[in-house]
Coordinates of C-alpha atoms in Angstrom, one line a residue:
Chain A
X214 CA 264.5 229.4 155.4
X215 CA 263.1 226.1 156.8
X216 CA 260.1 224.2 155.6
X217 CA 258.1 225.5 158.6
X218 CA 258.7 229.1 157.6
X219 CA 256.6 228.4 154.5
X220 CA 253.6 227.2 156.5
X221 CA 251.0 229.7 157.4
X222 CA 248.8 229.4 160.4
X223 CA 245.3 228.7 159.1
X224 CA 242.9 231.7 159.8
X225 CA 239.5 231.5 161.6
X226 CA 236.4 231.5 159.4
X227 CA 235.6 235.2 159.8
X228 CA 239.0 236.2 158.4
X229 CA 238.9 234.2 155.2
X230 CA 238.6 235.8 151.7
X231 CA 236.0 234.6 149.2
X232 CA 238.6 232.4 147.5
X233 CA 239.8 231.0 150.8
X234 CA 236.2 230.2 151.8
X235 CA 235.7 228.3 148.6
X236 CA 238.8 226.2 149.4
X237 CA 237.6 225.7 153.0
X238 CA 234.2 224.6 151.7
X239 CA 235.9 222.0 149.4
X240 CA 238.0 220.6 152.2
X241 CA 234.8 220.5 154.3
X242 CA 233.1 218.4 151.6
X243 CA 236.0 216.0 151.5
X244 CA 235.8 215.7 155.3
X245 CA 232.1 215.0 155.1
X246 CA 232.6 212.4 152.5
X247 CA 235.4 210.8 154.5
X248 CA 233.3 210.7 157.7
X249 CA 230.4 209.2 155.9
X250 CA 232.5 206.6 154.1
X251 CA 234.5 205.5 157.1
X252 CA 231.5 205.3 159.5
X253 CA 229.5 203.3 156.9
X254 CA 232.5 200.9 156.4
X255 CA 232.8 200.3 160.2
X256 CA 229.0 200.0 160.8
X257 CA 228.7 197.6 157.8
X258 CA 231.5 195.4 159.3
X259 CA 229.5 195.1 162.5
X260 CA 231.2 197.7 164.6
X261 CA 229.0 199.5 167.2
X262 CA 229.2 203.4 167.1
X263 CA 229.8 204.7 170.5
X264 CA 229.5 208.4 171.5
X265 CA 232.6 210.0 173.0
X266 CA 233.2 211.3 176.5
X267 CA 235.0 214.5 177.4
X268 CA 235.8 214.3 181.1
X269 CA 236.9 211.2 183.0
X270 CA 238.9 210.3 186.1
X271 CA 241.1 208.1 183.8
X272 CA 242.5 208.9 180.4
X273 CA 245.5 208.0 178.3
X274 CA 248.8 208.7 180.1
X275 CA 250.4 209.4 176.7
X276 CA 253.6 208.2 178.4
X277 CA 256.1 206.8 177.5
X278 CA 255.6 208.2 174.0
X279 CA 258.6 209.2 171.9
X280 CA 256.5 211.8 170.0
X281 CA 254.9 213.4 173.1
X282 CA 255.1 217.2 173.6
X283 CA 252.3 218.0 176.1
X284 CA 252.6 221.4 177.7
X285 CA 249.7 221.0 180.1
X286 CA 247.3 218.3 181.3
X287 CA 243.8 219.6 182.0
X288 CA 242.3 218.6 185.3
X289 CA 239.1 220.0 186.9
X290 CA 236.8 219.1 189.7
X291 CA 233.2 218.1 189.2
X292 CA 231.0 216.9 192.0
X293 CA 234.0 216.9 194.2
X294 CA 236.1 214.5 192.1
X295 CA 239.0 215.3 189.8
X296 CA 238.5 214.6 186.1
X297 CA 240.7 215.0 183.1
X298 CA 239.9 216.0 179.5
X299 CA 240.1 213.1 177.1
X300 CA 243.7 212.6 175.7
X301 CA 242.4 209.4 174.0
X302 CA 239.7 206.9 174.9
X303 CA 242.1 203.9 174.9
X304 CA 241.2 202.8 178.4
X305 CA 237.4 203.3 177.7
X306 CA 237.8 201.2 174.6
X307 CA 239.5 198.3 176.4
X308 CA 236.8 198.1 179.0
X309 CA 234.0 198.6 176.4
X310 CA 235.4 196.0 174.0
X311 CA 235.7 193.5 176.8
X312 CA 232.1 193.9 177.9
X313 CA 229.1 195.1 175.9
X314 CA 230.7 196.2 172.6
X315 CA 233.2 193.5 171.2
X316 CA 233.6 195.6 168.1
X317 CA 233.3 199.4 168.5
X318 CA 234.4 202.7 167.1
X319 CA 234.1 206.3 168.4
X320 CA 234.6 209.6 166.7
X321 CA 236.5 210.9 169.7
X322 CA 237.6 214.5 170.2
X323 CA 241.0 214.4 171.9
X324 CA 242.6 217.3 173.8
X325 CA 246.4 217.5 173.8
X326 CA 247.8 220.9 174.7
X327 CA 250.9 220.6 172.5
X328 CA 253.7 223.0 173.0
X329 CA 253.3 226.3 171.1
X330 CA 256.5 225.6 169.2
X331 CA 254.6 223.0 167.2
X332 CA 252.3 225.6 165.7
X333 CA 254.0 225.5 162.3
X334 CA 254.8 221.8 161.9
X335 CA 251.6 221.6 159.9
X336 CA 250.7 218.4 161.6
X337 CA 249.9 219.2 165.2
X338 CA 246.7 220.5 166.8
X339 CA 245.6 221.0 170.4
X340 CA 242.3 219.5 169.7
X341 CA 241.7 216.8 167.0
X342 CA 239.3 213.9 166.3
X343 CA 240.3 210.3 166.1
X344 CA 238.2 207.6 164.6
X345 CA 239.1 205.3 167.5
X346 CA 238.2 201.6 167.1
X347 CA 238.8 198.3 168.9
X348 CA 237.9 194.7 168.2
X349 CA 237.9 191.7 170.5
X350 CA 240.0 188.8 169.4
X351 CA 241.6 190.7 166.5
X352 CA 245.3 190.6 165.7
X353 CA 247.5 193.2 164.0
X354 CA 247.0 191.6 160.6
X355 CA 243.2 191.9 160.9
X356 CA 243.6 195.6 161.7
X357 CA 246.0 196.1 158.8
X358 CA 243.5 194.5 156.4
X359 CA 240.5 196.5 157.8
X360 CA 242.3 199.9 157.6
X361 CA 243.7 199.2 154.2
X362 CA 240.3 198.3 152.8
X363 CA 238.6 201.3 154.5
X364 CA 241.2 203.8 153.1
X365 CA 241.3 202.2 149.6
X366 CA 237.5 202.2 149.4
X367 CA 237.4 205.8 150.5
X368 CA 240.0 207.1 148.0
X369 CA 238.5 205.1 145.1
X370 CA 235.0 206.4 145.8
X371 CA 236.3 210.0 146.4
X372 CA 238.1 210.1 143.1
X373 CA 234.9 209.1 141.4
X374 CA 232.4 211.2 143.2
X375 CA 234.3 214.3 144.3
X376 CA 236.1 215.2 141.1
X377 CA 235.1 218.9 141.2
X378 CA 236.4 219.3 144.8
X379 CA 239.6 217.4 144.1
X380 CA 240.2 219.6 141.0
X381 CA 239.8 222.8 143.1
X382 CA 242.2 221.3 145.6
X383 CA 244.7 220.4 142.8
X384 CA 244.5 216.7 143.9
X385 CA 242.7 215.2 141.0
X386 CA 245.9 213.8 139.4
X387 CA 248.2 213.6 142.4
X388 CA 245.9 211.6 144.7
X389 CA 246.4 208.0 143.9
X390 CA 244.6 204.9 145.2
X391 CA 247.3 203.3 147.3
X392 CA 248.4 199.7 146.4
X393 CA 247.6 197.0 148.9
X394 CA 249.0 195.5 151.0
X395 CA 250.8 198.5 152.3
X396 CA 254.5 198.0 153.0
X397 CA 255.5 197.1 156.6
X398 CA 258.7 198.3 158.2
X399 CA 260.1 197.4 161.6
X400 CA 261.1 200.4 163.7
X401 CA 264.4 198.7 164.6
X402 CA 265.4 198.5 161.0
X403 CA 264.4 202.1 160.3
X404 CA 266.4 203.2 163.4
X405 CA 269.4 201.3 162.2
X406 CA 269.2 202.9 158.8
X407 CA 268.1 206.5 159.6
X408 CA 268.9 206.9 163.2
X409 CA 266.6 208.5 165.8
X410 CA 265.0 210.8 163.2
X411 CA 263.6 207.9 161.3
X412 CA 260.0 209.3 161.6
X413 CA 261.0 212.5 159.8
X414 CA 263.0 210.7 157.1
X415 CA 260.3 208.2 156.2
X416 CA 257.5 210.9 156.3
X417 CA 259.4 212.9 153.7
X418 CA 260.5 209.9 151.6
X419 CA 257.4 207.8 151.2
X420 CA 254.9 208.3 148.4
X421 CA 252.3 205.9 149.7
X422 CA 251.0 204.9 153.2
X423 CA 253.3 202.5 155.1
X424 CA 253.1 200.6 158.3
X425 CA 255.7 200.8 161.0
X426 CA 255.7 198.1 163.7
X427 CA 257.4 197.4 167.0
X428 CA 257.4 200.8 168.7
X429 CA 258.1 201.0 172.5
X430 CA 255.4 203.1 174.1
X431 CA 252.4 203.1 176.6
X432 CA 251.7 200.1 178.9
X433 CA 248.5 199.0 177.1
X434 CA 250.3 198.0 173.8
X435 CA 251.4 194.4 173.7
X436 CA 255.0 193.7 174.4
X437 CA 256.7 190.3 174.2
X438 CA 258.8 190.3 177.4
X439 CA 261.0 187.5 176.0
X440 CA 261.9 189.0 172.6
X441 CA 261.4 192.6 173.6
X442 CA 259.2 193.1 170.5
X443 CA 256.1 195.2 170.6
X444 CA 253.0 194.0 168.7
X445 CA 251.9 197.5 167.7
X446 CA 251.9 199.7 164.7
X447 CA 251.7 203.2 163.2
X448 CA 250.4 204.1 159.7
X449 CA 252.5 206.8 158.1
X450 CA 251.3 209.1 155.3
X451 CA 253.6 211.1 153.0
X452 CA 254.2 214.6 154.4
X453 CA 251.9 214.2 157.5
X454 CA 253.5 211.2 159.2
X455 CA 251.7 209.1 161.7
X456 CA 248.0 209.2 160.9
X457 CA 247.1 206.1 162.9
X458 CA 248.5 204.5 166.0
X459 CA 247.4 201.1 167.3
X460 CA 248.3 197.8 168.7
X461 CA 247.3 194.4 169.9
X462 CA 246.7 195.1 173.6
X463 CA 247.9 193.8 176.9
X464 CA 245.2 192.0 178.9
X465 CA 247.1 190.0 181.5
X466 CA 247.2 191.5 185.0
X467 CA 250.8 190.9 185.9
X468 CA 252.1 192.3 182.6
X469 CA 249.9 195.4 182.9
X470 CA 251.0 196.0 186.5
X471 CA 254.6 195.5 185.8
X472 CA 254.5 197.9 182.9
X473 CA 252.5 200.6 184.8
X474 CA 255.1 200.4 187.6
X475 CA 258.1 200.4 185.2
X476 CA 256.7 203.5 183.4
X477 CA 256.0 205.2 186.7
X478 CA 252.4 205.9 185.5
X479 CA 250.0 206.7 188.4
X480 CA 248.5 203.4 189.3
X481 CA 245.5 204.9 191.0
X482 CA 244.2 206.3 187.7
X483 CA 244.1 202.8 186.2
X484 CA 242.4 200.9 189.0
X485 CA 239.5 199.7 186.9
X486 CA 241.6 198.2 184.1
X487 CA 243.8 196.6 186.7
X488 CA 240.8 195.2 188.5
X489 CA 239.2 193.8 185.3
X490 CA 242.6 192.3 184.3
X491 CA 243.0 190.7 187.8
X492 CA 239.6 189.1 187.5
X493 CA 240.5 187.8 184.0
X494 CA 237.6 190.0 182.6
X495 CA 239.9 192.0 180.3
X496 CA 239.8 190.4 176.8
X497 CA 242.5 190.3 174.1
X498 CA 241.7 193.1 171.6
X499 CA 243.4 195.0 168.9
X500 CA 242.6 198.4 167.5
X501 CA 243.8 201.8 166.5
X502 CA 242.9 205.5 166.2
X503 CA 242.8 207.3 162.8
X504 CA 243.5 211.0 163.0
X505 CA 240.8 212.5 160.9
X506 CA 242.4 215.9 160.3
X507 CA 245.7 214.3 159.1
X508 CA 243.9 211.8 156.9
X509 CA 241.7 214.5 155.3
X510 CA 244.7 216.8 155.2
X511 CA 246.6 214.3 153.1
X512 CA 243.6 213.7 150.8
X513 CA 243.0 217.4 150.3
X514 CA 246.7 218.3 150.0
X515 CA 246.8 221.0 152.7
X516 CA 249.9 222.6 154.1
X517 CA 248.5 222.6 157.7
X518 CA 246.0 220.1 159.0
X519 CA 244.2 222.9 160.9
X520 CA 242.9 223.8 157.4
X521 CA 240.6 220.7 157.8
X522 CA 239.1 222.2 161.0
X523 CA 236.2 224.7 160.8
X524 CA 237.7 226.2 164.0
X525 CA 241.5 225.8 163.8
X526 CA 243.1 224.4 166.9
X527 CA 246.8 225.4 166.2
X528 CA 249.1 225.0 169.3
X529 CA 249.6 228.3 171.0
X530 CA 246.9 230.0 168.9
X531 CA 243.5 230.4 170.7
X532 CA 240.7 232.1 168.7
X533 CA 237.4 233.2 170.1
X534 CA 235.7 230.1 168.5
Chain B
X158 CA 207.0 207.0 196.7
X159 CA 207.6 209.3 193.8
X160 CA 208.3 208.4 190.2
X161 CA 212.0 209.3 190.7
X162 CA 212.4 206.7 193.5
X163 CA 211.7 204.0 191.0
X164 CA 214.5 205.1 188.7
X165 CA 217.8 203.4 189.3
X166 CA 221.1 205.1 188.4
X167 CA 222.6 203.2 185.5
X168 CA 225.7 201.3 186.5
X169 CA 229.1 201.4 184.7
X170 CA 230.0 198.6 182.2
X171 CA 232.2 196.6 184.7
X172 CA 229.3 196.3 187.1
X173 CA 226.7 194.9 184.7
X174 CA 225.4 191.3 184.9
X175 CA 225.3 189.1 181.8
X176 CA 221.6 190.0 181.3
X177 CA 222.2 193.7 181.8
X178 CA 225.1 193.5 179.3
X179 CA 222.8 192.0 176.7
X180 CA 220.4 194.8 177.2
X181 CA 223.2 197.4 177.0
X182 CA 224.4 195.8 173.8
X183 CA 220.8 196.1 172.3
X184 CA 220.6 199.8 173.2
X185 CA 224.1 200.2 171.7
X186 CA 222.9 198.7 168.4
X187 CA 219.9 201.0 168.4
X188 CA 222.2 204.0 169.0
X189 CA 224.5 202.8 166.1
X190 CA 221.5 202.5 163.8
X191 CA 220.2 205.9 164.8
X192 CA 223.6 207.6 164.3
X193 CA 224.0 206.0 160.9
X194 CA 220.4 206.8 159.8
X195 CA 220.5 210.4 160.9
X196 CA 224.0 211.2 159.6
X197 CA 223.1 209.7 156.2
X198 CA 219.8 211.7 156.1
X199 CA 221.6 214.9 156.7
X200 CA 224.5 214.2 154.4
X201 CA 222.1 213.1 151.6
X202 CA 220.3 216.4 152.0
X203 CA 223.5 218.4 151.4
X204 CA 224.5 219.1 155.0
X205 CA 228.3 219.3 155.7
X206 CA 229.5 217.2 158.6
X207 CA 231.7 219.3 160.9
X208 CA 233.8 217.8 163.7
X209 CA 233.1 219.3 167.2
X210 CA 235.3 221.4 169.4
X211 CA 235.7 221.0 173.2
X212 CA 237.4 224.2 174.4
X213 CA 236.5 227.7 173.2
X214 CA 236.7 231.2 174.5
X215 CA 233.0 231.6 173.6
X216 CA 230.2 229.1 174.3
X217 CA 226.5 229.0 174.8
X218 CA 225.5 231.2 177.8
X219 CA 222.5 228.8 178.4
X220 CA 220.8 231.9 179.9
X221 CA 218.1 232.9 180.2
X222 CA 216.8 229.4 180.0
X223 CA 213.7 228.3 182.0
X224 CA 215.1 224.7 182.3
X225 CA 218.7 225.5 183.3
X226 CA 220.2 224.0 186.4
X227 CA 223.9 224.4 185.9
X228 CA 226.0 223.8 189.1
X229 CA 229.3 224.8 187.6
X230 CA 230.8 226.3 184.5
X231 CA 234.2 224.9 183.6
X232 CA 236.8 227.4 182.6
X233 CA 240.5 226.6 182.2
X234 CA 243.6 228.4 180.9
X235 CA 245.4 227.3 177.8
X236 CA 248.2 229.2 176.2
X237 CA 247.5 232.0 178.6
X238 CA 243.8 232.4 177.6
X239 CA 240.7 231.4 179.4
X240 CA 238.6 228.8 177.5
X241 CA 235.3 227.1 178.4
X242 CA 234.1 223.6 177.8
X243 CA 231.4 223.4 175.1
X244 CA 227.9 223.9 176.5
X245 CA 226.6 223.9 173.0
X246 CA 228.1 224.9 169.6
X247 CA 225.4 227.4 168.8
X248 CA 227.7 230.4 168.3
X249 CA 230.1 228.2 166.2
X250 CA 227.1 227.1 164.1
X251 CA 226.0 230.7 163.4
X252 CA 229.4 231.8 162.2
X253 CA 230.0 228.5 160.2
X254 CA 226.6 228.6 158.6
X255 CA 227.2 232.3 157.6
X256 CA 230.5 231.5 155.9
X257 CA 231.9 228.3 154.5
X258 CA 229.2 225.8 155.5
X259 CA 225.6 227.1 154.7
X260 CA 224.2 223.8 155.7
X261 CA 226.0 221.9 158.5
X262 CA 225.6 219.4 161.3
X263 CA 227.9 218.4 164.1
X264 CA 227.8 215.4 166.5
X265 CA 228.7 217.7 169.4
X266 CA 229.5 216.5 172.9
X267 CA 228.1 219.1 175.3
X268 CA 229.2 219.5 179.0
X269 CA 226.6 220.8 181.4
X270 CA 227.4 220.2 185.0
X271 CA 223.7 219.8 186.1
X272 CA 222.9 219.8 189.8
X273 CA 223.3 216.4 191.5
X274 CA 219.6 216.6 192.5
X275 CA 218.8 215.8 188.8
X276 CA 220.4 212.4 189.0
X277 CA 217.1 210.5 189.1
X278 CA 215.0 212.5 186.7
X279 CA 215.9 209.9 184.1
X280 CA 216.5 212.6 181.6
X281 CA 219.5 214.7 182.7
X282 CA 223.2 214.0 182.1
X283 CA 226.3 216.0 182.8
X284 CA 227.7 215.1 179.3
X285 CA 225.5 214.3 176.3
X286 CA 225.7 214.5 172.5
X287 CA 223.6 216.7 170.3
X288 CA 223.2 216.3 166.6
X289 CA 223.4 220.0 166.1
X290 CA 222.5 221.4 162.7
X291 CA 221.9 224.8 161.1
X292 CA 220.8 225.9 157.6
X293 CA 221.2 229.3 155.9
X294 CA 218.0 230.8 154.7
X295 CA 215.8 228.1 156.4
X296 CA 212.6 229.0 158.4
X297 CA 211.0 227.1 161.2
X298 CA 208.7 225.2 158.9
X299 CA 211.7 223.9 156.9
X300 CA 213.2 222.6 160.1
X301 CA 210.0 220.9 161.2
X302 CA 209.7 219.1 157.9
X303 CA 213.4 218.0 157.9
X304 CA 213.2 216.7 161.5
X305 CA 209.9 214.9 161.0
X306 CA 211.2 213.2 157.9
X307 CA 214.5 212.2 159.6
X308 CA 212.6 210.8 162.7
X309 CA 209.9 209.0 160.7
X310 CA 212.5 207.5 158.3
X311 CA 214.6 206.3 161.3
X312 CA 211.6 204.7 163.1
X313 CA 210.3 203.0 160.0
X314 CA 213.7 201.5 159.1
X315 CA 214.4 200.6 162.7
X316 CA 211.1 198.7 163.1
X317 CA 211.9 196.8 159.9
X318 CA 215.6 196.1 160.4
X319 CA 216.1 195.9 164.2
X320 CA 213.2 193.6 165.2
X321 CA 215.3 191.4 167.4
X322 CA 216.8 194.3 169.4
X323 CA 213.3 196.0 169.7
X324 CA 211.9 192.7 170.9
X325 CA 214.6 192.3 173.6
X326 CA 213.8 195.9 174.7
X327 CA 210.0 195.2 174.7
X328 CA 209.5 198.0 172.2
X329 CA 208.5 195.9 169.1
X330 CA 204.8 196.7 169.6
X331 CA 204.8 199.9 171.6
X332 CA 207.2 201.9 169.3
X333 CA 205.0 203.4 166.6
X334 CA 205.9 205.4 163.6
X335 CA 204.7 208.9 164.5
X336 CA 202.1 210.5 162.3
X337 CA 203.2 213.6 160.4
X338 CA 202.9 216.6 160.6
X339 CA 203.6 216.5 164.3
X340 CA 201.1 218.7 166.4
X341 CA 202.3 222.2 167.1
X342 CA 201.5 224.0 170.4
X343 CA 202.1 227.5 171.4
X344 CA 203.8 227.8 174.8
X345 CA 201.4 230.7 175.8
X346 CA 198.4 228.4 175.4
X347 CA 200.1 225.6 177.3
X348 CA 200.9 228.0 180.1
X349 CA 197.3 229.3 180.2
X350 CA 196.0 225.7 180.3
X351 CA 198.6 224.0 182.6
X352 CA 200.4 226.8 184.4
X353 CA 204.1 227.0 184.9
X354 CA 204.5 223.3 185.0
X355 CA 203.3 222.8 181.4
X356 CA 206.5 221.0 180.4
X357 CA 206.0 218.3 182.9
X358 CA 202.3 218.0 182.1
X359 CA 202.7 217.6 178.3
X360 CA 205.7 215.3 178.7
X361 CA 203.5 212.9 180.7
X362 CA 200.4 213.3 178.6
X363 CA 201.5 213.1 175.0
X364 CA 201.9 209.7 173.2
X365 CA 203.6 211.1 170.1
X366 CA 206.3 213.8 169.5
X367 CA 204.9 217.3 169.5
X368 CA 206.3 220.8 168.8
X369 CA 206.1 223.6 171.2
X370 CA 206.8 227.1 169.8
X371 CA 207.3 230.6 171.2
X372 CA 209.6 230.0 174.2
X373 CA 211.4 233.0 175.7
X374 CA 215.1 232.2 176.1
X375 CA 218.7 233.0 174.9
X376 CA 219.5 236.0 172.8
X377 CA 220.3 234.1 169.6
X378 CA 216.7 232.9 169.1
X379 CA 214.5 235.1 167.0
X380 CA 212.2 237.4 168.9
X381 CA 209.6 239.7 167.2
X382 CA 210.0 242.9 169.3
X383 CA 206.6 244.1 168.1
X384 CA 204.4 241.1 168.9
X385 CA 206.7 239.7 171.7
X386 CA 206.5 236.3 169.9
X387 CA 209.6 234.0 169.7
X388 CA 210.2 232.1 166.4
X389 CA 211.7 229.1 168.1
X390 CA 210.7 225.6 169.0
X391 CA 211.2 222.5 171.1
X392 CA 210.3 219.0 170.2
X393 CA 208.8 217.0 173.1
X394 CA 208.8 213.3 173.4
X395 CA 206.6 211.2 175.6
X396 CA 208.3 210.6 179.0
X397 CA 211.6 212.3 178.1
X398 CA 210.4 215.8 177.3
X399 CA 212.4 218.2 175.2
X400 CA 214.6 216.1 172.8
X401 CA 215.3 219.0 170.4
X402 CA 215.7 222.8 170.9
X403 CA 216.0 225.2 168.0
X404 CA 215.0 228.4 166.4
X405 CA 215.1 230.8 163.5
X406 CA 218.1 233.0 164.6
X407 CA 218.8 236.6 165.2
X408 CA 221.2 238.1 162.7
X409 CA 220.7 241.9 163.1
X410 CA 223.3 243.7 165.1
X411 CA 221.1 246.1 167.1
X412 CA 218.7 243.3 168.1
X413 CA 221.5 241.0 169.2
X414 CA 223.2 243.8 171.1
X415 CA 219.9 244.8 172.8
X416 CA 219.2 241.3 173.9
X417 CA 222.7 240.5 175.2
X418 CA 222.5 243.7 177.3
X419 CA 219.0 243.0 178.4
X420 CA 219.9 239.5 179.5
X421 CA 223.1 240.7 181.2
X422 CA 225.2 238.2 179.3
X423 CA 228.9 239.0 179.2
X424 CA 229.3 240.9 175.9
X425 CA 233.1 240.3 175.7
X426 CA 232.4 236.5 175.2
X427 CA 230.4 237.3 172.1
X428 CA 232.5 239.9 170.3
X429 CA 232.9 237.9 167.1
X430 CA 229.2 237.3 166.5
X431 CA 228.6 241.0 167.3
X432 CA 231.3 242.1 164.9
X433 CA 230.0 239.8 162.1
X434 CA 226.4 241.1 162.7
X435 CA 227.6 244.7 162.7
X436 CA 229.3 244.2 159.3
X437 CA 226.1 242.5 158.0
X438 CA 228.0 239.2 157.5
X439 CA 225.8 237.2 159.8
X440 CA 223.2 235.4 157.7
X441 CA 219.6 234.4 158.5
X442 CA 219.7 230.8 159.5
X443 CA 217.5 228.3 161.4
X444 CA 218.5 225.1 163.1
X445 CA 218.3 222.9 166.1
X446 CA 220.1 220.3 168.3
X447 CA 218.8 216.8 168.7
X448 CA 219.7 215.1 172.1
X449 CA 220.9 211.7 171.0
X450 CA 220.6 210.0 174.4
X451 CA 217.0 211.2 174.8
X452 CA 216.0 210.2 171.3
X453 CA 217.5 206.7 171.6
X454 CA 216.2 206.5 175.2
X455 CA 212.7 207.0 173.9
X456 CA 213.2 204.5 171.0
X457 CA 214.7 201.9 173.4
X458 CA 212.3 202.5 176.2
X459 CA 214.8 203.1 178.9
X460 CA 214.1 204.4 182.4
X461 CA 217.2 206.6 182.5
X462 CA 218.8 208.1 179.4
X463 CA 222.3 207.3 180.9
X464 CA 221.4 203.7 179.9
X465 CA 222.1 204.9 176.3
X466 CA 225.7 205.9 177.3
X467 CA 228.5 203.3 177.4
X468 CA 230.0 205.4 180.2
X469 CA 227.0 206.9 182.2
X470 CA 227.2 210.6 182.9
X471 CA 224.6 210.9 185.7
X472 CA 224.6 214.3 187.5
X473 CA 226.5 213.9 190.8
X474 CA 227.9 210.5 189.9
X475 CA 231.4 210.3 188.6
X476 CA 232.8 206.9 187.7
X477 CA 236.4 206.1 186.9
X478 CA 235.5 206.0 183.1

C-alpha cells in the first residue's frame, strides 16, 4: 500500500457529515485568518492590491518546468480573438510592476488542468489560488525576508488567536513558529546528494520551511549566462513540497529573446513583454507566488489540499459546483 | 454628440503616458484601500473569506435579467465533462451558506462576454470582480444595514487617509459621505413614474446611493407568489447605476422548481440546489454582490470603470494582457 492509497479525495460540501462539516468550517476559519493576515502584511508594506484576470491572450507558458503535468491548455475565442485561461499572472505582473504598480500583489486564481493521475498526491489541484506578488528593484534576499516575516507573523498570530480551531485540527502542539532565517539549499547540491527525486526527498525529510535556489525553468526567471546559475527560488514545506515559486526576473531584451527561442516557446504570445524589454521599459523586479491551499493545508494539517477548498478541484474529479 | 462619444476606451498599461500612469496609480491605491477596508469589515463581522472558482458545471443563468446583454457563454470540456466560466457564484454561495459557511464572502472574478456595443457605456466590462457575500438567516434589512455601514466606513476613512490621491483625482470635495439610511424605491413606482427606462433616469438623477427593491429576475431571488412582489434589491450609484445586486433567496423546493421551469432554465445544470432544497437542506439566506470596479469607479470619479482595472476588460476590446 503506497502513501497515496491512504489519501481520500475530499468530498463536495453537500456530501459531508456533521463532523466533517465542523472540520471544514475550522479549515475555512484558518483560511480566512491567513488571507486577512497576508493581505494586511502586504498592504502595510506598501504593496498595491490588484484584482486578477481570467482570460488573456498571453499567459504563463509553464515551460520548461520540471514539475509540469498539464493535460490540457484551455483556449477560447472572445470577440474574434483567442484567449487562454490564466495559468499564472507572471507576465501581467512584470508589465504592471514596470509601470503603474512598482509593488503589487494579486490573489490570483490559476487554472492548470493537471493529469488525473495526480488526484491522490494530496498536493495538486486543477484550480488553485496564488498570492502572487512582485516588487521593482527587489532582489532574492528581499523576497526571502518579506516571505519569512509574513509567514512567521501569520503563524505566531494564528497560534494565539485560533487556539480552538487548531485544537480541533490537532495542530495546536505540532504547528511550530518556524525559525528564521529559513535554511537555503542549492538545487545542484540536492541533486548531487539525492538524485533527480530531490524534491520528494526533501519534502518528506524537512520539518520546517526551507528555500531551494538555482532551478532551471521558464524564460522569465533570471539566469546568469556565464555561470549557468539561476537567481530563483522555491519555498518547500514539510509534506506539501513547493508552496512558493519565485525569482529575480529577466528584463534585458536579448536575454529574454534568446531564452524564448531556446525554449521553443511561442514568441507571438509574448510580443508585449519583448516590446517593453526592447524599449528598455521593462524594469528589474523580483517576486513570487504563494499557493494558498498548500500554505493553509500545511497549517491545518490536511491530507489533501483540496480540503482547503469549499469546492474541491481535484485533478480528474469534476463536481457540479 | 451623445454622452458615449465622450467616453474614451481605457488604454492598456504599456500605452499610458507618465501623467496617465500617475492617475492609474492613484486609482490603484483607492482600489487597494477599498479592498482592505471591505474585507476587514466583513471578516470582523464574522464572515468567512472563501476563494473563488473559475470553472464549474453550474453557474448563474443570468436569466431572466432585464439588463442582460451576453454575447457568448463560455463552455469547455475538462476531464470529459462540460464546465462553464463563472458568471457569478450565486449557486455556490447558496450551497456554501447552507452548509459549512453560514456567513461568507468571496472576491469573485466574473466573466460575462457583454456585447461589443457596450464598450463605451463606461460601466460594462467582460471581466469584473464582485465582493459576493451571503448570510444564513439574514433578511433584506440586515443586508441594507451591513452594506450601508461598510460603504460609509470606507468613504469616511478614505477621505481622511487618502487625501492626496483624492486630490489628484479631483474627488476631495465632490466625494461626500452618504447619509444613512439610503433611500429605498420600489421598482413598480419608478416604472410608473419614468417608464421602462427608469434605471437610466435614476442613475443620472441621484446624487447619493439609493436602493431599488422588487425587481423580477432569476429564480433564486425570493418572490412572493401571492403578492407578486420580489424581496430583492439593487444599490444604485450616481453615474454608474447598479453597483450591487442581491436578495433574500428562495429555499423551498417547489418554488425553485416552479420558477426554473417557468423561466425555461436548464434544470440539469441546477440538480444539486434542487436536491438540497428537496431534502430541506437549503437554508434561508440573503446576500448580494458588490461590483468592485463600479464602486471604485464612483469613488475615483472615472469616466469608464475599466480605468479601475490594471488590465482593462472593455467589451469587444481584447488586449494582449
